PDB file of C-alpha atoms in Angstrom:
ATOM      1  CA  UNK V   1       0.000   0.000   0.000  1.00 73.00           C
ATOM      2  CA  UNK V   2       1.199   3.641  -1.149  1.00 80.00           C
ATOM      3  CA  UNK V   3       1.733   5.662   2.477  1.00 89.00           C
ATOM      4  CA  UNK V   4      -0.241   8.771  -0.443  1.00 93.00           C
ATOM      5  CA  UNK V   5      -2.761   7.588  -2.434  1.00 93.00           C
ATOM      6  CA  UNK V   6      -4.703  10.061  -4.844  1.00 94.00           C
ATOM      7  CA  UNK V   7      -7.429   9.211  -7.477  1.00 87.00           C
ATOM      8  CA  UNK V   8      -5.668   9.571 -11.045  1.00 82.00           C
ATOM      9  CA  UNK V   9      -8.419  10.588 -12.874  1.00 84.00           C
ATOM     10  CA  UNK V  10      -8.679  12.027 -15.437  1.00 91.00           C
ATOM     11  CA  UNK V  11     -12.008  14.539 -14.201  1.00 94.00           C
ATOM     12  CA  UNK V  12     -13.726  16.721 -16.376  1.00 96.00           C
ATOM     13  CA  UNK V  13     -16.112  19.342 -15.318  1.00 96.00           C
ATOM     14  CA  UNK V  14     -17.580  22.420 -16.860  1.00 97.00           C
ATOM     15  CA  UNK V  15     -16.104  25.705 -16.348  1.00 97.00           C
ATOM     16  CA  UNK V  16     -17.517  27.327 -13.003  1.00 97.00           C
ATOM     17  CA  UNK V  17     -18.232  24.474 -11.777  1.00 97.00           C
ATOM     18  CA  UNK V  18     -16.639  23.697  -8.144  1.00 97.00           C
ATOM     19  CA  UNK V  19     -13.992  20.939  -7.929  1.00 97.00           C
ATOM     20  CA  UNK V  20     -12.939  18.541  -5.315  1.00 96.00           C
ATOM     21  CA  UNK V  21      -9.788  17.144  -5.147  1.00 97.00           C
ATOM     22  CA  UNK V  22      -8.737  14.316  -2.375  1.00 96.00           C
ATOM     23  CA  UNK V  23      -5.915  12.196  -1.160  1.00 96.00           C
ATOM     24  CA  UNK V  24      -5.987   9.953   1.769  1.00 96.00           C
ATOM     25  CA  UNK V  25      -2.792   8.984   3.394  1.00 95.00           C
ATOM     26  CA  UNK V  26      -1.359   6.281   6.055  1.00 93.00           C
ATOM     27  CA  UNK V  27       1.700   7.861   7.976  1.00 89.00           C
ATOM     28  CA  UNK V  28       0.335   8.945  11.179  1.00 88.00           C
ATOM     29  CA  UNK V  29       3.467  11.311  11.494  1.00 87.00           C
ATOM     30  CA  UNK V  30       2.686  13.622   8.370  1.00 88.00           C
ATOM     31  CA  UNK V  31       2.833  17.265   9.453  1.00 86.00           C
ATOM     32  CA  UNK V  32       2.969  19.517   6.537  1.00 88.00           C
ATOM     33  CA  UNK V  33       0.532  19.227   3.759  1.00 92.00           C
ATOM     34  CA  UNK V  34       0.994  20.737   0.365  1.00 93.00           C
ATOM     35  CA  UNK V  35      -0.823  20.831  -2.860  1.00 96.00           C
ATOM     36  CA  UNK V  36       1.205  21.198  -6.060  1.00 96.00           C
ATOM     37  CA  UNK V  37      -0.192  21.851  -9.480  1.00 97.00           C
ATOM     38  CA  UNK V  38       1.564  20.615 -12.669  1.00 96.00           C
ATOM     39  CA  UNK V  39       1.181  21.732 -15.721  1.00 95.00           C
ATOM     40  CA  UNK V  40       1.662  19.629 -18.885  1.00 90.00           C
ATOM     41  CA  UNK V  41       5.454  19.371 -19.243  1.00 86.00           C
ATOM     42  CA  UNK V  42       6.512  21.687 -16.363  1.00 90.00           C
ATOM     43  CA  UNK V  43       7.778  21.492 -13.022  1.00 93.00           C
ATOM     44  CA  UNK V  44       5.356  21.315  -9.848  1.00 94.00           C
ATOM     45  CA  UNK V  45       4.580  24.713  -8.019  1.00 93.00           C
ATOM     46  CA  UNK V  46       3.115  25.304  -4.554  1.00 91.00           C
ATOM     47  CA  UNK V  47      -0.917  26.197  -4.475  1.00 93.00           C
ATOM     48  CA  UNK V  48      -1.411  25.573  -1.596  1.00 91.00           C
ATOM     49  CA  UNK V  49       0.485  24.446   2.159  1.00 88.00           C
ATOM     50  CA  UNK V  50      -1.301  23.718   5.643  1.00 88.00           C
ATOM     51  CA  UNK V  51       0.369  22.488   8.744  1.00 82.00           C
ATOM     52  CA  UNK V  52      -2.617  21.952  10.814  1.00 77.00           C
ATOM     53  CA  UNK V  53      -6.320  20.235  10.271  1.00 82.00           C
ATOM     54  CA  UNK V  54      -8.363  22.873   9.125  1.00 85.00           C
ATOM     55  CA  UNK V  55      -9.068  24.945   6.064  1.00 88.00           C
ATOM     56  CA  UNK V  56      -7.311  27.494   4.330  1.00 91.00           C
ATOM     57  CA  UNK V  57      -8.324  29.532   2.091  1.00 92.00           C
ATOM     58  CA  UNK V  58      -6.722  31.615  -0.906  1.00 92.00           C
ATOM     59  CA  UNK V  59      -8.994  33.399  -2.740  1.00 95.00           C
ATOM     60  CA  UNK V  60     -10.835  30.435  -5.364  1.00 97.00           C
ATOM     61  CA  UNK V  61      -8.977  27.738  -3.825  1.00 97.00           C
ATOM     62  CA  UNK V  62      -9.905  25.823   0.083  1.00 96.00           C
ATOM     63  CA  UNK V  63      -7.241  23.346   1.321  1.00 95.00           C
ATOM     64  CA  UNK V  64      -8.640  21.213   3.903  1.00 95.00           C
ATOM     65  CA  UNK V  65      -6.997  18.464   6.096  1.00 94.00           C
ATOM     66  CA  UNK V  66      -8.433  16.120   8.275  1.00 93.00           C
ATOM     67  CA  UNK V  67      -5.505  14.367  10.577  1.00 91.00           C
ATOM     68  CA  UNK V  68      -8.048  11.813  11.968  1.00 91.00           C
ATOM     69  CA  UNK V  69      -9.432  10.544   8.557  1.00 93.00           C
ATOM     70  CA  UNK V  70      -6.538  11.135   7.204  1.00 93.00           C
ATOM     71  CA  UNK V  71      -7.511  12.781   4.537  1.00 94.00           C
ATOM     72  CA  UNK V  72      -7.114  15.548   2.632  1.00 95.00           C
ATOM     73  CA  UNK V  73      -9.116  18.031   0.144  1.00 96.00           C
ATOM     74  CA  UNK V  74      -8.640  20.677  -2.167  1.00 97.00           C
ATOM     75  CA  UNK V  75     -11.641  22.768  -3.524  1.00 97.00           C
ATOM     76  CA  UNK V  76     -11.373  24.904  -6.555  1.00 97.00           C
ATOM     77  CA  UNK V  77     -14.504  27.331  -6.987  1.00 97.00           C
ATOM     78  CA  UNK V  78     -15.431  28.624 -10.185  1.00 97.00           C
ATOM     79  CA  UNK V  79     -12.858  26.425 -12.022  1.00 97.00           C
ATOM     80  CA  UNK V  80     -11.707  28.174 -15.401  1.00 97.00           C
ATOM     81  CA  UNK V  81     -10.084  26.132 -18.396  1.00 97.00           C
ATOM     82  CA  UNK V  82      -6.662  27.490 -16.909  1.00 96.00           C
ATOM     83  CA  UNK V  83      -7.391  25.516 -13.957  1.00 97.00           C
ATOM     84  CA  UNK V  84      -6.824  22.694 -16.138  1.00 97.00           C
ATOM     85  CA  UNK V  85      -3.677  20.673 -14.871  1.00 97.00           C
ATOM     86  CA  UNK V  86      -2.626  17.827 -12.548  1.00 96.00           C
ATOM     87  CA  UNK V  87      -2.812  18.246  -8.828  1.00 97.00           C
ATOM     88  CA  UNK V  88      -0.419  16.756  -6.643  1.00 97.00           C
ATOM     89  CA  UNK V  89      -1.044  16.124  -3.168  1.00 96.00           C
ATOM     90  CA  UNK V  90       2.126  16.222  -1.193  1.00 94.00           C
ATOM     91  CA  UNK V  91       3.057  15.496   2.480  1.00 91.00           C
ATOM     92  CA  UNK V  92       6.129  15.862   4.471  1.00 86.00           C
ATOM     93  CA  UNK V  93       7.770  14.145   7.827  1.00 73.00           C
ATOM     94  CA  UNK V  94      11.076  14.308   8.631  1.00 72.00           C
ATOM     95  CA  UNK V  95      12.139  16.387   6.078  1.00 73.00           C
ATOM     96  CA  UNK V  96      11.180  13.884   3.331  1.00 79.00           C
ATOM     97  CA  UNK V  97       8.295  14.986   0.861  1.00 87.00           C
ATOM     98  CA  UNK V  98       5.846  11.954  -0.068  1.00 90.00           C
ATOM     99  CA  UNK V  99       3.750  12.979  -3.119  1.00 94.00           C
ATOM    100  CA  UNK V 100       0.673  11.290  -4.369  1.00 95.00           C
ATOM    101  CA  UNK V 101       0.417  10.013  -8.035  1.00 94.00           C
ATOM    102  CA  UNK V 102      -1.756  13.210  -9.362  1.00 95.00           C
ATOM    103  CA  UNK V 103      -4.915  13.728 -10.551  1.00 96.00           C
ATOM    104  CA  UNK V 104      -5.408  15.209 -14.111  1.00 95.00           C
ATOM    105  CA  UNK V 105      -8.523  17.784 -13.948  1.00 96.00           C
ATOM    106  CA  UNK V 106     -10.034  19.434 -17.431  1.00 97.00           C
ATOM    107  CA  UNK V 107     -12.246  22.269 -16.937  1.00 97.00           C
ATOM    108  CA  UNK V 108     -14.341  22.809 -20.255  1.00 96.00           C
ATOM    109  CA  UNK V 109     -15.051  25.649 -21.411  1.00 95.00           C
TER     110      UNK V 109
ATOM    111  CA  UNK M   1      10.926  36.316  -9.958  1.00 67.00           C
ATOM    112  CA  UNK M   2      13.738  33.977  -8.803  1.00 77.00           C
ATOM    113  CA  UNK M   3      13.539  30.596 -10.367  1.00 92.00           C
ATOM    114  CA  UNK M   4      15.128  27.190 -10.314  1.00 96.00           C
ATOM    115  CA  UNK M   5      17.333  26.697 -13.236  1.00 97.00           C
ATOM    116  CA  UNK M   6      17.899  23.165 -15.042  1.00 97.00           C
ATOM    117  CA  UNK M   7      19.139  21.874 -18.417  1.00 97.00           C
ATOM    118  CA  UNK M   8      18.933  20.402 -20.832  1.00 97.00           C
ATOM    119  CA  UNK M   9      15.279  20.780 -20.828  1.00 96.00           C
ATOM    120  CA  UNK M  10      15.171  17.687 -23.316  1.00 97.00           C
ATOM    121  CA  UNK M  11      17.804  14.928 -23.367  1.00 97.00           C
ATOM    122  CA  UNK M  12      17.997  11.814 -26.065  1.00 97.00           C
ATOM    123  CA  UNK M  13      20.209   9.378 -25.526  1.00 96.00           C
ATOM    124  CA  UNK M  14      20.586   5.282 -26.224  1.00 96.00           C
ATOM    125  CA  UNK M  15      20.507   3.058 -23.593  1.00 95.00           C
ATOM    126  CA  UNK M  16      24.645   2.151 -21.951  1.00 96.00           C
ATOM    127  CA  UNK M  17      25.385   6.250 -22.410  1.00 97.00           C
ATOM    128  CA  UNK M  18      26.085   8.359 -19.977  1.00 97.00           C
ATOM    129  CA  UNK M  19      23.706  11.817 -19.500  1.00 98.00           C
ATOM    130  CA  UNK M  20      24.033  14.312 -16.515  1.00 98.00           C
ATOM    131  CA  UNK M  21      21.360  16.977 -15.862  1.00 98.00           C
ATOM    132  CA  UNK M  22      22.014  20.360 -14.151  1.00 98.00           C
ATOM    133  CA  UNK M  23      20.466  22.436 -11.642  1.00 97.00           C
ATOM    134  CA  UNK M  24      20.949  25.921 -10.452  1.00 97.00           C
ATOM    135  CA  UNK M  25      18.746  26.473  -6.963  1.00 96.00           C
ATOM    136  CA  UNK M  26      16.793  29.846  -6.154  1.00 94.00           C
ATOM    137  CA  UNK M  27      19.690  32.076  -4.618  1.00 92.00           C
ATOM    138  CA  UNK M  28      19.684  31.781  -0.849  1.00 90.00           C
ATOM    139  CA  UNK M  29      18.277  28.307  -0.852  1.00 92.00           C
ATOM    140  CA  UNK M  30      20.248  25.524   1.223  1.00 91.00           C
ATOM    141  CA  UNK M  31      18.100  22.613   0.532  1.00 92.00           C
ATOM    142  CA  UNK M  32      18.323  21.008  -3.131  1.00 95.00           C
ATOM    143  CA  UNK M  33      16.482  18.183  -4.137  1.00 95.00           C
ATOM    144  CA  UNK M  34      16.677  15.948  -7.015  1.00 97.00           C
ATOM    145  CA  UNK M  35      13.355  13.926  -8.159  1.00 97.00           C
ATOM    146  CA  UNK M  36      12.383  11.284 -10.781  1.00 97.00           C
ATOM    147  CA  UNK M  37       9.366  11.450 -12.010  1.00 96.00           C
ATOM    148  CA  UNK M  38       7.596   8.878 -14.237  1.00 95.00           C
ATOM    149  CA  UNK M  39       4.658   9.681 -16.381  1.00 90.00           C
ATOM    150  CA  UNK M  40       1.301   9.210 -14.546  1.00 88.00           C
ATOM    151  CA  UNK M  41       3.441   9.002 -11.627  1.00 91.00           C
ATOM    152  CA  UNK M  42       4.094  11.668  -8.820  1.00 93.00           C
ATOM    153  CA  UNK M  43       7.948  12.950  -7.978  1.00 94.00           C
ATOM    154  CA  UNK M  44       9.907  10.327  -6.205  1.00 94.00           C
ATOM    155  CA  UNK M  45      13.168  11.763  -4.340  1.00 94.00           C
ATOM    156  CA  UNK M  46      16.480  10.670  -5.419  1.00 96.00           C
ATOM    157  CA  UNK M  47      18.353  12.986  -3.800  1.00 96.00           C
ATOM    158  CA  UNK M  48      18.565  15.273  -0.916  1.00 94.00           C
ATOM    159  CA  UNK M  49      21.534  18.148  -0.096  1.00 94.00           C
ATOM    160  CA  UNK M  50      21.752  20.249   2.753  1.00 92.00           C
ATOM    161  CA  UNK M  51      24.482  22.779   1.366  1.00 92.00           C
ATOM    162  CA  UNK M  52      27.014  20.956  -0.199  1.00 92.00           C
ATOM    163  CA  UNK M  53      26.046  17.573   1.774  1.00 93.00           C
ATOM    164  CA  UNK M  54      23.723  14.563   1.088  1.00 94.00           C
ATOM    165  CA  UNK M  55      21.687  14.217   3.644  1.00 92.00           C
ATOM    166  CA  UNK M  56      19.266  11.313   1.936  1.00 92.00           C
ATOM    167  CA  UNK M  57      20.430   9.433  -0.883  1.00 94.00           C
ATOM    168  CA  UNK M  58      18.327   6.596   0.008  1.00 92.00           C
ATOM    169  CA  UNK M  59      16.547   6.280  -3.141  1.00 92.00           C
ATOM    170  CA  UNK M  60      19.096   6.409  -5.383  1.00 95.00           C
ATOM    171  CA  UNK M  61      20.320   3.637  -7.521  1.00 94.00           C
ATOM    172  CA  UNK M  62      24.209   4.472  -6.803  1.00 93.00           C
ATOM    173  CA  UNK M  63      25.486   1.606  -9.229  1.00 95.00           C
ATOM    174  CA  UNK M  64      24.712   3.871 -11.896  1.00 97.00           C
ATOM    175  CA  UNK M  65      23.513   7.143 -10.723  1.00 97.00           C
ATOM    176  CA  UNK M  66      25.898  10.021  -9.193  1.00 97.00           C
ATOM    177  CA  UNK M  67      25.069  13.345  -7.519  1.00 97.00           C
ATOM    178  CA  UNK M  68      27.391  16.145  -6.070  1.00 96.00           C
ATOM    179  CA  UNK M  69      26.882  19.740  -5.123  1.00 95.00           C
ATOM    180  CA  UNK M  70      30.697  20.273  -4.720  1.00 84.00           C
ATOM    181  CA  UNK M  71      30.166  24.611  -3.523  1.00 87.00           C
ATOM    182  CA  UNK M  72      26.814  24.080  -2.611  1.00 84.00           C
ATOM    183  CA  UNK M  73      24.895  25.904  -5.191  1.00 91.00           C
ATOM    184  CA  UNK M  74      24.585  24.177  -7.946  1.00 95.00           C
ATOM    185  CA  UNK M  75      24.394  20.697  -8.285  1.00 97.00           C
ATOM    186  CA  UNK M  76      24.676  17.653 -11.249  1.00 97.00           C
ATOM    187  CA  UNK M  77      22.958  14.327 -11.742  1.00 98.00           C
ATOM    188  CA  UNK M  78      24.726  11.581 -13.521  1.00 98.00           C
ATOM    189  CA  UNK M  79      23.751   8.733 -15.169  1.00 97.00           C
ATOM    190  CA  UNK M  80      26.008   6.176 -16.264  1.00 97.00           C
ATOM    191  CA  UNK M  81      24.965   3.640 -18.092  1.00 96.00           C
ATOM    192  CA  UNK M  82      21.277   4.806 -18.632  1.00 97.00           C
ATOM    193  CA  UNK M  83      18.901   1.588 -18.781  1.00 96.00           C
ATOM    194  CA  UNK M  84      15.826   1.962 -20.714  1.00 96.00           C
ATOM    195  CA  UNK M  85      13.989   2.414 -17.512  1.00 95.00           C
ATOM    196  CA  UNK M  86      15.445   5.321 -16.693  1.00 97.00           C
ATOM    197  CA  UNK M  87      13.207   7.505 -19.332  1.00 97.00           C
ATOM    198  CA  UNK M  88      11.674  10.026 -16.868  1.00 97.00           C
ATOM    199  CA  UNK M  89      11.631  13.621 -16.182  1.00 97.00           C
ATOM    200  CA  UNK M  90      14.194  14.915 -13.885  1.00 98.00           C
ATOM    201  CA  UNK M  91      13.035  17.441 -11.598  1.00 97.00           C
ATOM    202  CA  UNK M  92      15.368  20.159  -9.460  1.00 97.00           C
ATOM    203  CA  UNK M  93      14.291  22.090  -6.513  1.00 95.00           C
ATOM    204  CA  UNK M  94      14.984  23.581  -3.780  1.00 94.00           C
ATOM    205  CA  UNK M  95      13.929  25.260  -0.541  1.00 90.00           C
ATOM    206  CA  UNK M  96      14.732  27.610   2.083  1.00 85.00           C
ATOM    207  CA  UNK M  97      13.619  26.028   5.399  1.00 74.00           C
ATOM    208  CA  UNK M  98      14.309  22.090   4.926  1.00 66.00           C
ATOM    209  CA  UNK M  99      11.536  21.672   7.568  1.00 64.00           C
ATOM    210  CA  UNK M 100       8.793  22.808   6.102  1.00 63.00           C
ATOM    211  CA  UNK M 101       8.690  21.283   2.669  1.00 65.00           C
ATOM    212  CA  UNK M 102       7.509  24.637   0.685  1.00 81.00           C
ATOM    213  CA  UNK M 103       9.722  23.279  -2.451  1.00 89.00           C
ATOM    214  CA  UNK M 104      10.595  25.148  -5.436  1.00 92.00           C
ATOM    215  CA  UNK M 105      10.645  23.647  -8.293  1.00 95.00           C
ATOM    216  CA  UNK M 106      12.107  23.830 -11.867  1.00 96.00           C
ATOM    217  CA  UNK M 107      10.962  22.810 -15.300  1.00 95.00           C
ATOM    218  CA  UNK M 108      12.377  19.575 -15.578  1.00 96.00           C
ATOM    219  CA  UNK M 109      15.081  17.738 -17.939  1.00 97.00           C
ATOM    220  CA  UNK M 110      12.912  15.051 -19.923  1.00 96.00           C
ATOM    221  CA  UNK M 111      15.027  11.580 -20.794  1.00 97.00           C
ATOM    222  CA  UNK M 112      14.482   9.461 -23.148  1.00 97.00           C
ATOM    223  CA  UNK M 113      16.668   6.310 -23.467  1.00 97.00           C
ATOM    224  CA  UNK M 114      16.480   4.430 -26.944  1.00 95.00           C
TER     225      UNK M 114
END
């Protein structure tokens, strides 16, 4: 069993249209939780980073953890076609960054 | 905007060659990682400095594959031979507070062994 796992995908939704994103995770001892977002044949960059369970917000996007489920969320509101892109959830403990296999969103136009 | 610097961006090569891949951190940054990263896969770490020391290598298949960050600023990945498994994109980054995991990353070298 992956200690990340994340849905692949690929989802499509129409543009505006609000979009969950989840990973669930085994290691216990995960402190920092980070979603990347890749687009096609680039590097990952930073969207969003929590420490704690809780949301956080930044302006259309909610990060969400839950450290008992063990489980985490991103929500994108009123998606937009440039939304479109894979989203990496990623999750750190002792100093080593575990990241989930991505999930490919497409936000129609 | 300060960015993480690699090339080649694209690298071709046939399987028993050797290839290395360079990186140039964000100024200021200590931490520089080195990932491999699959299609349809996420970033798997090879290789992790802390200035010009490796402080998890772990991952990385040292029959064939090399990594030094002699000053530590920049750094280069080798790969000698390069197995047909190897085709992945390379991925750079770096970070300022190696406790936190807030990584920075750059574009990526591409392989692709023939």
């Amino acid at each position: 069993q992956k200690e990340v796992e994340q849905d692949p995908g690929p989802l499509s939704v129409p543009e505006g249209a609000i979009v969950s994103l989840n990973c669930t995770y085994s290691n216990s001892a995960f402190q920092y939780f980070m979603w990347y977002r890749q687009y096609s044949r680039k590097g990952p960059e930073l969207l969003m980073y929590t420490y704690s369970s809780g949301n956080k917000e930044d302006g259309r996007f909610t990060a969400q953890v839950d450290k008992s489920s063990k489980y985490i969320s991103l929500f994108i509101r009123d998606s937009q076609p440039s939304d479109s892109a894979t989203y990496l959830c990623a999750m750190d403990s002792s100093y080593k960054l575990i990241f989930g296999s991505g999930t490919r969103l497409l936000v129609r136009p | 905007e300060a960015e993480v610097a690699q090339s080649p961006r694209y690298k071709i090569t046939e399987k028993s060659q050797a290839v290395a891949f360079w990186c140039d951190p964000i100024s200021g940054h200590a931490t520089l990682y080195w990932y491999r990263q699959i299609l349809g896969q996420g970033p798997e770490l090879l290789v992790q400095f802390q200035d010009e020391s490796v402080v998890d290598d772990s991952q990385l298949p040292k029959d064939r594959f090399s990594a030094e960050r002699l000053k530590g600023v920049d750094s280069t990945l080798k790969i000698q031979p390069a197995e047909l498994g190897d085709s992945a994109m390379y991925l750079c980054a770096s970070s300022f507070y190696r406790e936190t995991g807030e990584l920075f990353f750059g574009e990526g070298s591409r392989l692709t062994v023939l």
